[in-house]
CSV table of C-alpha atoms and ligand atoms in Angstrom, one decimal:
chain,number,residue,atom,x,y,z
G,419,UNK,CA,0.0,0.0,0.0
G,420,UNK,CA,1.7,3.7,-0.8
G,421,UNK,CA,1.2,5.9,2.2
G,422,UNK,CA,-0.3,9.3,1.6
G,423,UNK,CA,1.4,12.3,3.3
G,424,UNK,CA,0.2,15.8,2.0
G,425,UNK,CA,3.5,17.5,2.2
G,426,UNK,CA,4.4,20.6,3.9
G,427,UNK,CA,5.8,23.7,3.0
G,428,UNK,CA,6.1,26.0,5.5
G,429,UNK,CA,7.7,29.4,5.7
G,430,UNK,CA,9.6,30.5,8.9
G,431,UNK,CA,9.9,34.7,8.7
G,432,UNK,CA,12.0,34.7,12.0
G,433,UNK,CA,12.5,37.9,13.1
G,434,UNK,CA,10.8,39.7,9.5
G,435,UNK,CA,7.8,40.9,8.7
G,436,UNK,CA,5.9,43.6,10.9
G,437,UNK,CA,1.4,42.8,11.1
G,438,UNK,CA,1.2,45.1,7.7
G,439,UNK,CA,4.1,43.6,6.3
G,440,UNK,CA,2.6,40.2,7.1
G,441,UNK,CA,-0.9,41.0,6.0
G,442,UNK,CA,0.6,42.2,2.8
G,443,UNK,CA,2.2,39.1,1.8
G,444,UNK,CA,-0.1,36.8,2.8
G,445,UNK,CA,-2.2,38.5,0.7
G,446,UNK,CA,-0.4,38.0,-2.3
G,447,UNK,CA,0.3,34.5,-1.5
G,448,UNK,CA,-3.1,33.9,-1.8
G,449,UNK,CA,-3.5,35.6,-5.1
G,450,UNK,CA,-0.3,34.1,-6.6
G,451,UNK,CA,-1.8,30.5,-5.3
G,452,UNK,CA,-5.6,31.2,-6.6
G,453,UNK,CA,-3.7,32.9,-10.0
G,454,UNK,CA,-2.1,28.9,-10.7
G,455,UNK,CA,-4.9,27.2,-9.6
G,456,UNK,CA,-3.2,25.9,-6.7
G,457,UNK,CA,-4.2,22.6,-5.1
G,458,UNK,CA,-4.4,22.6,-1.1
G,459,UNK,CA,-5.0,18.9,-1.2
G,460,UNK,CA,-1.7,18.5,-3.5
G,461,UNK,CA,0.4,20.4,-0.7
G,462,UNK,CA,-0.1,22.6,2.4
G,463,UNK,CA,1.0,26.0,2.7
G,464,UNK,CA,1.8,27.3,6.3
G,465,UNK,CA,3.9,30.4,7.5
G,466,UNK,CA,5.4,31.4,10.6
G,467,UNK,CA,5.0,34.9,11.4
G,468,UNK,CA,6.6,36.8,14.3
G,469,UNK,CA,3.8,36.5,17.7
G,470,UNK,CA,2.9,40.1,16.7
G,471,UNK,CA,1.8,39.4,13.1
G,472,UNK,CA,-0.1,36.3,14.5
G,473,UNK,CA,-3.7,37.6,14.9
G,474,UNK,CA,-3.5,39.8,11.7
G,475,UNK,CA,-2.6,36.8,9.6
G,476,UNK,CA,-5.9,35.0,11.5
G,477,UNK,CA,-7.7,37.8,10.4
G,478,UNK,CA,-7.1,37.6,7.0
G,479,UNK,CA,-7.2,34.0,6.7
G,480,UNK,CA,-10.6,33.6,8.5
G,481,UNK,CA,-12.3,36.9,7.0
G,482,UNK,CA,-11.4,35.4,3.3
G,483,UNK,CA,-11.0,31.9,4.1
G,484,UNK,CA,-7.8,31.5,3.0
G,485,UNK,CA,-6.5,27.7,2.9
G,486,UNK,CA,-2.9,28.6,3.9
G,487,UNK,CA,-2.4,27.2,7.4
G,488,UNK,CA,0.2,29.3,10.0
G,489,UNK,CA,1.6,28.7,13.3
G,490,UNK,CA,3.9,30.0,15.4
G,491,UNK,CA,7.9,29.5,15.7
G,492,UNK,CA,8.7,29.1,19.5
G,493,UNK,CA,6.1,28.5,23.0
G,494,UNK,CA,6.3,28.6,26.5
G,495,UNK,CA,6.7,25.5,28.6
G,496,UNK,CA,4.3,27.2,31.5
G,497,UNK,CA,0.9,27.5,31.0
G,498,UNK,CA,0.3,30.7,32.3
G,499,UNK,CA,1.6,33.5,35.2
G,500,UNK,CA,4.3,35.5,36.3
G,501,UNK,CA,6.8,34.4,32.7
G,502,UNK,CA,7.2,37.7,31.5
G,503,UNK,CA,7.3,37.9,27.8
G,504,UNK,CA,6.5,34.5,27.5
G,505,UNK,CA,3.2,33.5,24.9
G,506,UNK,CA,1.7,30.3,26.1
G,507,UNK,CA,0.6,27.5,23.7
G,508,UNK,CA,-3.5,28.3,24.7
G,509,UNK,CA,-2.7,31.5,23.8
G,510,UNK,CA,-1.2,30.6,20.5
G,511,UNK,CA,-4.0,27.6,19.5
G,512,UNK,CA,-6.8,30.3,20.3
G,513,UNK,CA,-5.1,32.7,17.7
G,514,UNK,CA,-6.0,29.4,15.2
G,515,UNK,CA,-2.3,28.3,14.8
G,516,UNK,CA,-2.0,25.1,13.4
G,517,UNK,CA,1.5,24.1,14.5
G,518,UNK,CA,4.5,25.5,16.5
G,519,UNK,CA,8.1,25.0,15.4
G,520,UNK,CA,9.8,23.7,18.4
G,521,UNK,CA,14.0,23.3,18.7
G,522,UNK,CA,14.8,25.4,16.0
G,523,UNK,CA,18.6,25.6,16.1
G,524,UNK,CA,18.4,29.3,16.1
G,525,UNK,CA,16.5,29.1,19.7
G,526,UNK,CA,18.7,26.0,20.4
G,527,UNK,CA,21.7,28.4,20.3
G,528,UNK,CA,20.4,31.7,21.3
G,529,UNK,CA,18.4,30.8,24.0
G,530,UNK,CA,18.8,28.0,27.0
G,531,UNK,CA,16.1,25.8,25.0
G,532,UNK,CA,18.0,22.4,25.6
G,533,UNK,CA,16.0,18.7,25.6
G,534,UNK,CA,14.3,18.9,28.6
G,535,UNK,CA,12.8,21.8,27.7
G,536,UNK,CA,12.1,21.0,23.7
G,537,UNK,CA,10.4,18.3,25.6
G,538,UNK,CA,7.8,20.1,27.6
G,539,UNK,CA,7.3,22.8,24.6
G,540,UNK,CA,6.1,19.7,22.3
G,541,UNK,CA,4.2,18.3,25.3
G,542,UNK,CA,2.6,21.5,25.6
G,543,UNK,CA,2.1,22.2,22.2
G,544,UNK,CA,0.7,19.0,21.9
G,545,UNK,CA,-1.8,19.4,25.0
G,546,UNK,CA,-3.1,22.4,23.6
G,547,UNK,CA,-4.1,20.4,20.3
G,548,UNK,CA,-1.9,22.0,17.5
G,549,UNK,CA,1.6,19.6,16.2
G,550,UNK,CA,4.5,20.7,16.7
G,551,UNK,CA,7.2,21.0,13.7
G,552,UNK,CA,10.2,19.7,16.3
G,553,UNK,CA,13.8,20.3,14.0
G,554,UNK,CA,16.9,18.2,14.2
G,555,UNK,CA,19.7,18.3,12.3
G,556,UNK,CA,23.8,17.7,12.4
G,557,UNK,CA,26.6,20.7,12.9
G,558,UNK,CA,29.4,20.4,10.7
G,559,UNK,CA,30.7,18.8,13.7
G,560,UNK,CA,28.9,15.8,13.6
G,561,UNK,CA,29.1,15.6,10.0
G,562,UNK,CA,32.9,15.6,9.7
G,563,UNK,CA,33.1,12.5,12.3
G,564,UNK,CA,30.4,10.9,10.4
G,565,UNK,CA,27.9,10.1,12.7
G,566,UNK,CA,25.0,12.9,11.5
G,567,UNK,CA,22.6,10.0,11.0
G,568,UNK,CA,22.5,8.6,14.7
G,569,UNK,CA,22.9,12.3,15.6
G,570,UNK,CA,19.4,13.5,13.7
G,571,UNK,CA,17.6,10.0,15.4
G,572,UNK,CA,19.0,10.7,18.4
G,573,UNK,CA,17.3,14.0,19.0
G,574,UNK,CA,14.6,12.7,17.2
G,575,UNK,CA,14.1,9.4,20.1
G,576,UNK,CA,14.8,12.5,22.7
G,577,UNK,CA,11.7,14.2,22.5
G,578,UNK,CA,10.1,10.7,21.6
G,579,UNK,CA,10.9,8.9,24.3
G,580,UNK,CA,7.9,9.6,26.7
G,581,UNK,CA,5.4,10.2,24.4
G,582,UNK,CA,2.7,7.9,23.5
G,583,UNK,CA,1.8,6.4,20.0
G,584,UNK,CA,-0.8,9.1,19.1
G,585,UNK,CA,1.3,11.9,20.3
G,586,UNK,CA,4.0,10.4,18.1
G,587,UNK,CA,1.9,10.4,15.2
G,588,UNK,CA,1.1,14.1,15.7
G,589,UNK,CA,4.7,15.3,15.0
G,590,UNK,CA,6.3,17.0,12.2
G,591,UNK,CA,10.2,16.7,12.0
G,592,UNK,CA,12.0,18.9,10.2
G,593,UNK,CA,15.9,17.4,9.6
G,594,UNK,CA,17.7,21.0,9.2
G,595,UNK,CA,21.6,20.2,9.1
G,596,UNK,CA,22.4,22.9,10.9
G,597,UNK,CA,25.4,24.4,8.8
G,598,UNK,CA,22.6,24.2,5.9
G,599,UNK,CA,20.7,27.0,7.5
G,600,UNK,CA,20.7,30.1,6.0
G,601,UNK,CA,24.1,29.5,4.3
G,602,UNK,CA,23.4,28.7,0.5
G,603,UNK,CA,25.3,24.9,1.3
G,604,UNK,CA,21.7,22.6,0.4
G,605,UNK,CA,22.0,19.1,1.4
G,606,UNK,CA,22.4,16.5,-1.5
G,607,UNK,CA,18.7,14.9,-2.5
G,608,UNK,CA,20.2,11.4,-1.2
G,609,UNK,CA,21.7,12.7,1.9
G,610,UNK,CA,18.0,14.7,3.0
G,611,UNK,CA,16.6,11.3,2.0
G,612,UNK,CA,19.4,8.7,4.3
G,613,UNK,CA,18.2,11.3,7.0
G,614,UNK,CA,14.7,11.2,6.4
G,615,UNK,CA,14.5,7.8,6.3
G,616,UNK,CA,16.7,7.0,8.8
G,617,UNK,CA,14.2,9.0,11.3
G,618,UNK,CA,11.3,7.2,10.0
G,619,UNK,CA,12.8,4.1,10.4
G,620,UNK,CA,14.1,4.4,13.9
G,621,UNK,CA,9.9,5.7,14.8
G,622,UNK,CA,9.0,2.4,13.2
G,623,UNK,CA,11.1,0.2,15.0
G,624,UNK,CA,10.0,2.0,17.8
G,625,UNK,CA,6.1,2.9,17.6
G,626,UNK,CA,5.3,0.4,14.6
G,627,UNK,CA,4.4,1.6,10.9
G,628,UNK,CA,1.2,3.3,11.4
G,629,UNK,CA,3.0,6.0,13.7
G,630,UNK,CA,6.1,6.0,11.1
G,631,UNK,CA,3.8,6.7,8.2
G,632,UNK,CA,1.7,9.3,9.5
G,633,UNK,CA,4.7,11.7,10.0
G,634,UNK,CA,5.7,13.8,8.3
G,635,UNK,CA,9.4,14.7,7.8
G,636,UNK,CA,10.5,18.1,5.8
G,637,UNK,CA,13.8,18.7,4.7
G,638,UNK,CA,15.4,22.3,5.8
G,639,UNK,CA,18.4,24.2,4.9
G,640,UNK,CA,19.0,26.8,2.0
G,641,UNK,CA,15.8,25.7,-0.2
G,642,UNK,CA,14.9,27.5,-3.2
G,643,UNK,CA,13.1,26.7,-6.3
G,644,UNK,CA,16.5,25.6,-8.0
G,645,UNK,CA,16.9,22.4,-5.7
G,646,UNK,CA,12.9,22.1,-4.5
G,647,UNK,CA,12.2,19.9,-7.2
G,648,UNK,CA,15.0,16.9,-6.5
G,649,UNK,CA,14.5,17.4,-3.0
G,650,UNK,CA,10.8,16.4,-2.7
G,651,UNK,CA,11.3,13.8,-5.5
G,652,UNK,CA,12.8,11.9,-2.7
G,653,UNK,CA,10.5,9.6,-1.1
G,654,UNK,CA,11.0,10.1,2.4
G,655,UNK,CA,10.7,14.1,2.1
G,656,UNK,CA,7.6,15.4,3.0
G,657,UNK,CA,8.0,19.4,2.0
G,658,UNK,CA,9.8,22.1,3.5
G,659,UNK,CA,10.8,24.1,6.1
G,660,UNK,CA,12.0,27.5,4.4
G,661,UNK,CA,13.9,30.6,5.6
G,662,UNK,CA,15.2,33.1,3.3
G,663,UNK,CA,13.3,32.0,0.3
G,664,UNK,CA,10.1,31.8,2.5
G,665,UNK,CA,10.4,36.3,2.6
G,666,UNK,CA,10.3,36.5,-1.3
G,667,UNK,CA,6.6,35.7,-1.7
G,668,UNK,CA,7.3,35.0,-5.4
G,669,UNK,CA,9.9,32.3,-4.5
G,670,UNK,CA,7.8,30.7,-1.7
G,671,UNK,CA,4.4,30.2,-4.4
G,672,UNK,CA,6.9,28.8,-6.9
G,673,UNK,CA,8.3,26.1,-4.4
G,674,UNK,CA,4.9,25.1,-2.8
G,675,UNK,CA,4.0,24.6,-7.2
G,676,UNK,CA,6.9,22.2,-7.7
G,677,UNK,CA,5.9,20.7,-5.1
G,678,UNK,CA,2.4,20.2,-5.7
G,679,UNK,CA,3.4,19.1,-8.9
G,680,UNK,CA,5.5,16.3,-8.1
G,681,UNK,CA,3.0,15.3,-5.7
G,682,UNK,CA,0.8,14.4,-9.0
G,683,UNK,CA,2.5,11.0,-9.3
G,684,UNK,CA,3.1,9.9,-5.9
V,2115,PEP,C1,15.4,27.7,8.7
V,2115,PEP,O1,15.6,28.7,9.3
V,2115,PEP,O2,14.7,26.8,9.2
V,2115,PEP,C2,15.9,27.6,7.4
V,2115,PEP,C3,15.9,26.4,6.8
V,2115,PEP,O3,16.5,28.7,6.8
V,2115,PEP,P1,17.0,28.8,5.3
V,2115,PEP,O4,16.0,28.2,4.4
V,2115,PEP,O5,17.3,30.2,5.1
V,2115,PEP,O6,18.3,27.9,5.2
């Protein structure tokens, strides 16, 4: 039996984008979508705006019932109190998010997000009925000693470890090799595929195939419409997690086409 995944392309703005900025290109996302007659069954569009573009893009989406999905690209741990400046996961699922990105390597290094905690942010992401999009991924480290495989699964079994079957099934992984990010060095087709597969194998051996084939994986790491196409061609890639090219609203409507499109003979 071939398992159906819809894949995922999903734009994380960071630190870009203020709410008119945001409202602005989410606007013409839609129109460049509608424009090619895009297929939201084919492929899911999300983005990740900053907390304060957040309820603007819900706006937008629910006043013109937009099909593009968002979410959000970090959570608290706490559920609410005296956290200042931290958003808590209610608070983000009642602004109609979707997802949260969880252990993005950026947070990972900037801010003292280590296991435990990725841990209780999917957990809590989880409770408050959105999926999180929890990224792994090698340094160049790890790379050089040959070992970015085990290193990926590792982080992957981590978060995994405690969770039940249908929590499992819930996440999204996103294998970003870190010194991919934002540098213009894409991984090779085969090597985002030995990862991706090598993550959906270990949650087989571990939670059985239904669980394995329900999640999604995305490849992430200097995407753009020149490698899109032999990226999602593999059969382990799901979609996308996209930086730069996800704030060039032009680029991000041409990578969710190729990838609707090669989606027409899976
Ligand atoms: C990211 O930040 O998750 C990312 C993959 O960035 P970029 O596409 O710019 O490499």
């Amino acid at each position: 039996m071939t398992v159906r995944r819809i894949p995922l392309v999903a734009g994380n703005w960071k630190m870009n984008f203020d709410h008119l900025e945001a409202t602005y290109f989410v606007q013409k996302l839609a129109w460049l979508l509608r424009d090619a007659h895009f297929d939201f069954k084919r492929c899911e569009v999300a983005l990740f705006p900053s907390f304060t573009s957040l309820r603007s893009v819900q706006v937008l989406v629910e006043a013109d019932r937009l099909r593009v999905t968002y979410g959000a690209q970090s959570v608290s741990v706490t559920t609410q109190g005296a956290f200042t400046g931290d958003v808590s996961a209610d608070m983000i699922a009642h602004l109609g998010c979707s997802y949260v990105i969880v252990g993005h390597s950026e947070r990972r290094k900037y801010h003292p997000e280590d296991d435990a905690n990725i841990v209780d942010q999917v957990r809590a992401v989880l409770a408050a009925g959105m999926q999180p999009i929890l990224c792994v991924g090698e340094s160049f480290e790890e790379r050089r000693q040959g070992i970015e495989l085990d290193f990926a699964v590792g982080q992957v079994r981590d978060v995994t470890r405690d969770l039940s079957d249908e929590e499992t099934s819930k996440l999204i992984v996103a294998y970003e090799p870190v010194w991919a990010i934002g540098t213009g060095m894409v991984a090779t087709p085969q090597s985002a595929q030995e990862a991706s597969c090598a993550i959906r194998e270990d949650l087989r051996e571990t939670f059985g195939a239904d669980v394995a084939d329900a999640v999604r994986i995305l490849y992430g790491g200097s995407v753009t419409s020149k490698n899109a196409a032999e990226l999602i061609s593999q059969p382990d890639v799901d979609g996308f997690l996209i930086g730069g090219a996800a704030l060039d609203v032009d680029e991000l409507a041409k990578i969710a086409r190729l990838v609707s499109k090669s989606t027409q003979g899976r």
